[in-house]
Amino acid sequence: MQGEGENSETAANARAFSGRDLSKIYITGETEVHALRGVDFDIRKGEVLVLLGPSGSGKSTWLNIVGGLDRPTSGTLHYEDNELTALDDRDLTRFRRAQIGFIFQFYNLIPSLTAEENVRLVTDIAEDPMDPADALGLVGLAERRHHFPAQLSGGEQQRVAVARAIAKQPGVLLCDEPTGALDSSTGVRVLETLDTANRELDTTLLIITHNAGIAAMADRVFHFLDGKIARIENNTHRISPSEITW
Ligand code: ADP
């Protein structure tokens, strides 16, 4: 364990999350599914993590728990110095709203609102948001900000979704198959925007993907298998998303 005191850690290795013996059992009727079986992990602030593993291995369950959308059946989870597993529902929601940005495979933009208005929906209720135009600038869409989703390509819509997620300046971006609906060159542009958020805003990135090629842009790769993190791979060099193809 790293020291917990403010002065005993440099910003470079400060804790984002730590999980100890996290388990999740889903009970449907008489059936129990052990989706997570005693998982331990530490994630540093500003780290880029890619989660790989077969379908049903527990990745989404893990991501939902880490993002405060769900709770483990047992075990403890901390974000920085806060024990998330000790929070009541209201405080867990507050944590999620303040600290977590979500990006899913499908962009979930509101069709009747422009790109900027979609981002503004989030910044209007956030505590310390970026200007929506700046967030769209960061993903390379400053000039398209008055366009409606239907006037944008799939990749551009996903970049609006990234702008929307980063505009509230969350500590963490959780991405579940962010390039799943995109071709390689369009997907790479989306990954570049995530990489930019990580480098410029120090946002911790947790990315679920079926695409093993994406693992090369991570600091570390968690390989899930049968409800466990079966293996953790350290990348000595992160490569730029522009060097990834699939
Ligand atoms: P992955 O994201 O790796 O595909 P999941 O975390 O979605 O894996 O699923 C892990 C296991 O938990 C699977 O067996 C899945 O069927 C089960 N599971 C996930 N969500 C639920 C749920 N809400 N109710 C019951 N079982 C679930």
Short mmCIF file of C-alpha atoms and ligand atoms in Angstrom, two decimals:
data_model
loop_
_atom_site.label_atom_id
_atom_site.label_comp_id
_atom_site.label_asym_id
_atom_site.label_seq_id
_atom_site.Cartn_x
_atom_site.Cartn_y
_atom_site.Cartn_z
CA MET A 1 0.00 0.00 0.00
CA GLN A 2 1.14 3.50 -0.71
CA GLY A 3 1.16 6.04 2.13
CA GLU A 4 -2.09 7.88 2.63
CA GLY A 5 -0.70 11.18 3.91
CA GLU A 6 -0.85 14.16 1.58
CA ASN A 7 2.88 14.66 1.77
CA SER A 8 3.91 11.07 1.36
CA GLU A 9 2.82 10.83 -2.26
CA THR A 10 3.75 12.83 -5.28
CA ALA A 11 0.96 13.80 -7.64
CA ALA A 12 2.39 11.33 -10.14
CA ASN A 13 1.52 8.29 -8.07
CA ALA A 14 -1.50 9.53 -6.14
CA ARG A 15 -4.28 7.02 -5.80
CA ALA A 16 -7.38 7.21 -7.94
CA PHE A 17 -8.99 3.90 -6.96
CA SER A 18 -8.17 0.94 -4.80
CA GLY A 19 -10.37 -2.12 -4.53
CA ARG A 20 -9.96 -4.96 -2.06
CA ASP A 21 -11.65 -8.32 -2.36
CA LEU A 22 -14.52 -6.93 -4.44
CA SER A 23 -17.21 -9.45 -5.25
CA LYS A 24 -20.50 -9.15 -7.05
CA ILE A 25 -23.17 -11.81 -7.02
CA TYR A 26 -26.29 -11.35 -9.13
CA ILE A 27 -29.26 -13.34 -7.91
CA THR A 28 -32.04 -14.05 -10.39
CA GLY A 29 -34.67 -16.42 -9.04
CA GLU A 30 -32.74 -19.44 -7.82
CA THR A 31 -29.64 -18.71 -9.86
CA GLU A 32 -26.54 -16.97 -8.52
CA VAL A 33 -24.05 -15.48 -10.93
CA HIS A 34 -20.63 -14.66 -9.48
CA ALA A 35 -19.76 -11.78 -11.77
CA LEU A 36 -16.75 -10.67 -9.71
CA ARG A 37 -14.85 -13.03 -7.44
CA GLY A 38 -12.66 -11.19 -4.96
CA VAL A 39 -10.90 -8.63 -7.13
CA ASP A 40 -7.97 -6.49 -5.85
CA PHE A 41 -6.51 -3.51 -7.73
CA ASP A 42 -4.88 -0.09 -7.38
CA ILE A 43 -5.19 2.59 -10.02
CA ARG A 44 -3.07 5.73 -10.05
CA LYS A 45 -4.48 9.13 -10.82
CA GLY A 46 -3.91 9.97 -14.47
CA GLU A 47 -3.38 6.36 -15.47
CA VAL A 48 -4.69 4.92 -18.74
CA LEU A 49 -6.05 1.40 -18.26
CA VAL A 50 -7.47 -0.92 -20.87
CA LEU A 51 -9.68 -3.81 -19.77
CA LEU A 52 -9.69 -6.90 -21.95
CA GLY A 53 -11.36 -10.26 -21.53
CA PRO A 54 -14.04 -12.49 -22.99
CA SER A 55 -17.69 -11.59 -22.90
CA GLY A 56 -19.14 -12.35 -19.46
CA SER A 57 -15.78 -12.11 -17.66
CA GLY A 58 -16.95 -9.25 -15.42
CA LYS A 59 -15.57 -6.11 -17.11
CA SER A 60 -18.83 -4.13 -17.23
CA THR A 61 -19.76 -5.17 -13.71
CA TRP A 62 -16.36 -3.92 -12.54
CA LEU A 63 -16.66 -0.65 -14.50
CA ASN A 64 -20.16 0.01 -13.14
CA ILE A 65 -18.99 -0.52 -9.56
CA VAL A 66 -15.89 1.64 -9.99
CA GLY A 67 -18.08 4.37 -11.56
CA GLY A 68 -20.57 4.32 -8.70
CA LEU A 69 -23.44 3.03 -10.85
CA ASP A 70 -23.64 -0.20 -8.89
CA ARG A 71 -22.39 -1.60 -5.59
CA PRO A 72 -20.34 -4.70 -4.87
CA THR A 73 -21.85 -7.53 -2.82
CA SER A 74 -18.74 -7.44 -0.60
CA GLY A 75 -15.31 -5.87 -0.43
CA THR A 76 -14.11 -2.27 -0.17
CA LEU A 77 -13.54 0.39 -2.78
CA HIS A 78 -11.83 3.75 -2.33
CA TYR A 79 -11.61 6.74 -4.65
CA GLU A 80 -8.76 8.95 -3.45
CA ASP A 81 -9.39 9.13 0.30
CA ASN A 82 -13.11 8.37 0.17
CA GLU A 83 -14.47 4.90 0.80
CA LEU A 84 -17.18 4.56 -1.85
CA THR A 85 -18.45 1.34 -0.29
CA ALA A 86 -19.31 3.32 2.88
CA LEU A 87 -21.36 6.04 1.13
CA ASP A 88 -25.14 6.17 1.12
CA ASP A 89 -26.97 6.39 -2.22
CA ARG A 90 -27.13 10.16 -2.21
CA ASP A 91 -23.40 10.60 -1.62
CA LEU A 92 -22.54 7.89 -4.14
CA THR A 93 -24.61 9.77 -6.74
CA ARG A 94 -22.83 12.99 -5.78
CA PHE A 95 -19.44 11.29 -6.24
CA ARG A 96 -20.50 9.96 -9.64
CA ARG A 97 -21.82 13.31 -10.86
CA ALA A 98 -18.70 15.17 -9.80
CA GLN A 99 -15.96 12.72 -10.70
CA ILE A 100 -17.06 10.32 -13.43
CA GLY A 101 -17.65 10.89 -17.13
CA PHE A 102 -19.18 8.02 -19.10
CA ILE A 103 -18.69 7.19 -22.76
CA PHE A 104 -20.58 4.27 -24.27
CA GLN A 105 -20.59 2.58 -27.63
CA PHE A 106 -23.65 4.57 -28.74
CA TYR A 107 -23.35 8.28 -28.31
CA ASN A 108 -26.76 9.08 -26.78
CA LEU A 109 -26.82 12.66 -28.05
CA ILE A 110 -30.13 14.52 -28.08
CA PRO A 111 -31.03 14.86 -31.77
CA SER A 112 -32.89 18.17 -31.46
CA LEU A 113 -29.95 19.93 -29.80
CA THR A 114 -26.74 21.15 -31.45
CA ALA A 115 -23.35 19.74 -30.45
CA GLU A 116 -22.77 22.71 -28.16
CA GLU A 117 -26.24 22.47 -26.62
CA ASN A 118 -25.67 18.77 -25.92
CA VAL A 119 -22.48 19.65 -24.04
CA ARG A 120 -24.17 22.58 -22.28
CA LEU A 121 -26.77 20.21 -20.79
CA VAL A 122 -23.97 18.85 -18.63
CA THR A 123 -22.04 22.06 -17.98
CA ASP A 124 -25.19 23.88 -16.80
CA ILE A 125 -25.40 21.56 -13.79
CA ALA A 126 -21.70 20.93 -13.12
CA GLU A 127 -19.74 22.60 -10.34
CA ASP A 128 -16.61 23.68 -12.16
CA PRO A 129 -17.22 23.05 -15.86
CA MET A 130 -15.20 23.97 -18.93
CA ASP A 131 -16.74 26.28 -21.46
CA PRO A 132 -18.66 24.00 -23.89
CA ALA A 133 -16.88 25.59 -26.85
CA ASP A 134 -13.51 24.80 -25.27
CA ALA A 135 -14.53 21.18 -24.67
CA LEU A 136 -15.57 20.90 -28.31
CA GLY A 137 -12.29 22.56 -29.30
CA LEU A 138 -10.37 19.89 -27.38
CA VAL A 139 -11.99 17.16 -29.48
CA GLY A 140 -11.41 19.10 -32.73
CA LEU A 141 -15.01 20.14 -33.31
CA ALA A 142 -14.96 23.87 -32.52
CA GLU A 143 -16.15 24.69 -36.00
CA ARG A 144 -18.95 22.16 -35.97
CA ARG A 145 -20.41 23.21 -32.66
CA HIS A 146 -23.65 24.53 -34.12
CA HIS A 147 -24.32 21.33 -36.06
CA PHE A 148 -27.00 18.87 -35.05
CA PRO A 149 -26.09 15.20 -34.49
CA ALA A 150 -27.66 14.17 -37.82
CA GLN A 151 -25.27 16.55 -39.59
CA LEU A 152 -22.24 14.82 -38.03
CA SER A 153 -20.60 11.48 -38.82
CA GLY A 154 -20.62 8.67 -36.26
CA GLY A 155 -17.06 9.45 -35.23
CA GLU A 156 -17.87 13.15 -34.85
CA GLN A 157 -20.91 12.32 -32.74
CA GLN A 158 -18.74 10.19 -30.49
CA ARG A 159 -16.29 13.09 -30.18
CA VAL A 160 -19.22 15.29 -29.07
CA ALA A 161 -19.98 12.58 -26.48
CA VAL A 162 -16.33 12.78 -25.33
CA ALA A 163 -16.59 16.61 -25.13
CA ARG A 164 -19.78 16.24 -23.10
CA ALA A 165 -18.08 13.78 -20.74
CA ILE A 166 -14.94 15.88 -20.20
CA ALA A 167 -16.68 19.29 -19.98
CA LYS A 168 -17.58 18.81 -16.34
CA GLN A 169 -13.87 18.12 -15.70
CA PRO A 170 -14.30 14.71 -14.08
CA GLY A 171 -11.33 12.98 -12.49
CA VAL A 172 -12.14 9.78 -14.37
CA LEU A 173 -13.52 8.81 -17.77
CA LEU A 174 -15.12 5.37 -18.02
CA CYS A 175 -15.40 4.16 -21.57
CA ASP A 176 -17.33 1.02 -22.50
CA GLU A 177 -16.49 0.05 -26.09
CA PRO A 178 -16.00 3.68 -27.17
CA THR A 179 -14.95 2.67 -30.69
CA GLY A 180 -17.24 -0.34 -31.00
CA ALA A 181 -19.45 1.26 -33.65
CA LEU A 182 -16.65 2.95 -35.59
CA ASP A 183 -14.24 2.02 -38.34
CA SER A 184 -10.52 2.06 -37.63
CA SER A 185 -9.55 5.57 -38.77
CA THR A 186 -12.62 7.17 -37.16
CA GLY A 187 -12.09 5.17 -33.98
CA VAL A 188 -8.49 6.34 -33.80
CA ARG A 189 -9.62 9.98 -33.82
CA VAL A 190 -11.93 9.24 -30.89
CA LEU A 191 -9.06 7.53 -29.03
CA GLU A 192 -6.88 10.59 -29.73
CA THR A 193 -9.45 12.80 -27.99
CA LEU A 194 -9.38 10.49 -24.96
CA ASP A 195 -5.59 10.54 -24.98
CA THR A 196 -5.67 14.37 -25.15
CA ALA A 197 -8.02 14.52 -22.14
CA ASN A 198 -5.61 12.27 -20.26
CA ARG A 199 -2.53 14.29 -21.14
CA GLU A 200 -3.97 17.79 -20.85
CA LEU A 201 -6.45 17.36 -17.99
CA ASP A 202 -4.78 14.41 -16.21
CA THR A 203 -8.06 12.49 -16.46
CA THR A 204 -7.79 8.83 -15.44
CA LEU A 205 -9.02 6.68 -18.35
CA LEU A 206 -10.58 3.24 -17.96
CA ILE A 207 -11.44 1.69 -21.32
CA ILE A 208 -13.27 -1.58 -21.97
CA THR A 209 -12.70 -2.91 -25.45
CA HIS A 210 -12.83 -6.09 -27.48
CA ASN A 211 -10.05 -4.66 -29.59
CA ALA A 212 -6.69 -5.87 -28.27
CA GLY A 213 -4.87 -3.34 -30.50
CA ILE A 214 -6.12 -0.52 -28.28
CA ALA A 215 -4.20 -1.97 -25.33
CA ALA A 216 -1.00 -0.40 -26.72
CA MET A 217 -2.17 3.11 -25.76
CA ALA A 218 -2.55 2.11 -22.09
CA ASP A 219 -0.14 2.30 -19.17
CA ARG A 220 -1.49 -1.04 -17.99
CA VAL A 221 -3.86 -3.71 -19.23
CA PHE A 222 -6.17 -5.68 -16.93
CA HIS A 223 -7.04 -9.07 -18.40
CA PHE A 224 -10.36 -10.27 -16.98
CA LEU A 225 -11.27 -13.94 -16.87
CA ASP A 226 -14.16 -15.58 -15.07
CA GLY A 227 -14.83 -12.72 -12.63
CA LYS A 228 -11.17 -12.09 -11.80
CA ILE A 229 -8.33 -9.90 -12.99
CA ALA A 230 -6.29 -12.86 -14.18
CA ARG A 231 -3.26 -10.88 -15.35
CA ILE A 232 -1.99 -7.31 -15.31
CA GLU A 233 0.29 -6.23 -18.12
CA ASN A 234 2.57 -3.18 -17.80
CA ASN A 235 3.33 -1.32 -21.00
CA THR A 236 6.76 0.23 -20.78
CA HIS A 237 5.81 2.64 -23.56
CA ARG A 238 2.38 3.94 -24.32
CA ILE A 239 1.98 4.37 -28.03
CA SER A 240 -0.01 7.18 -29.56
CA PRO A 241 -3.48 6.19 -30.81
CA SER A 242 -2.44 7.43 -34.27
CA GLU A 243 -0.13 4.38 -34.47
CA ILE A 244 -2.97 1.94 -33.78
CA THR A 245 -4.86 0.27 -36.60
CA TRP A 246 -7.42 -2.53 -36.69
P1 ADP B 1 -18.39 -8.47 -19.52
O1 ADP B 1 -18.55 -6.97 -19.42
O2 ADP B 1 -16.98 -8.91 -19.36
O3 ADP B 1 -19.01 -9.02 -20.76
P2 ADP B 1 -20.36 -8.59 -17.39
O4 ADP B 1 -19.81 -7.84 -16.24
O5 ADP B 1 -21.37 -7.90 -18.25
O6 ADP B 1 -19.15 -9.14 -18.28
O7 ADP B 1 -21.03 -9.94 -16.87
C1 ADP B 1 -20.43 -10.82 -15.93
C2 ADP B 1 -21.43 -11.89 -15.59
O8 ADP B 1 -22.48 -11.32 -14.81
C3 ADP B 1 -22.09 -12.55 -16.78
O9 ADP B 1 -22.28 -13.91 -16.48
C4 ADP B 1 -23.40 -11.82 -16.89
O10 ADP B 1 -24.38 -12.64 -17.50
C5 ADP B 1 -23.74 -11.55 -15.45
N1 ADP B 1 -24.54 -10.32 -15.27
C6 ADP B 1 -24.18 -9.06 -15.60
N2 ADP B 1 -25.14 -8.18 -15.26
C7 ADP B 1 -26.14 -8.91 -14.69
C8 ADP B 1 -27.41 -8.58 -14.12
N3 ADP B 1 -27.84 -7.31 -14.04
N4 ADP B 1 -28.16 -9.60 -13.64
C9 ADP B 1 -27.73 -10.87 -13.68
N5 ADP B 1 -26.55 -11.26 -14.19
C10 ADP B 1 -25.75 -10.29 -14.70
#
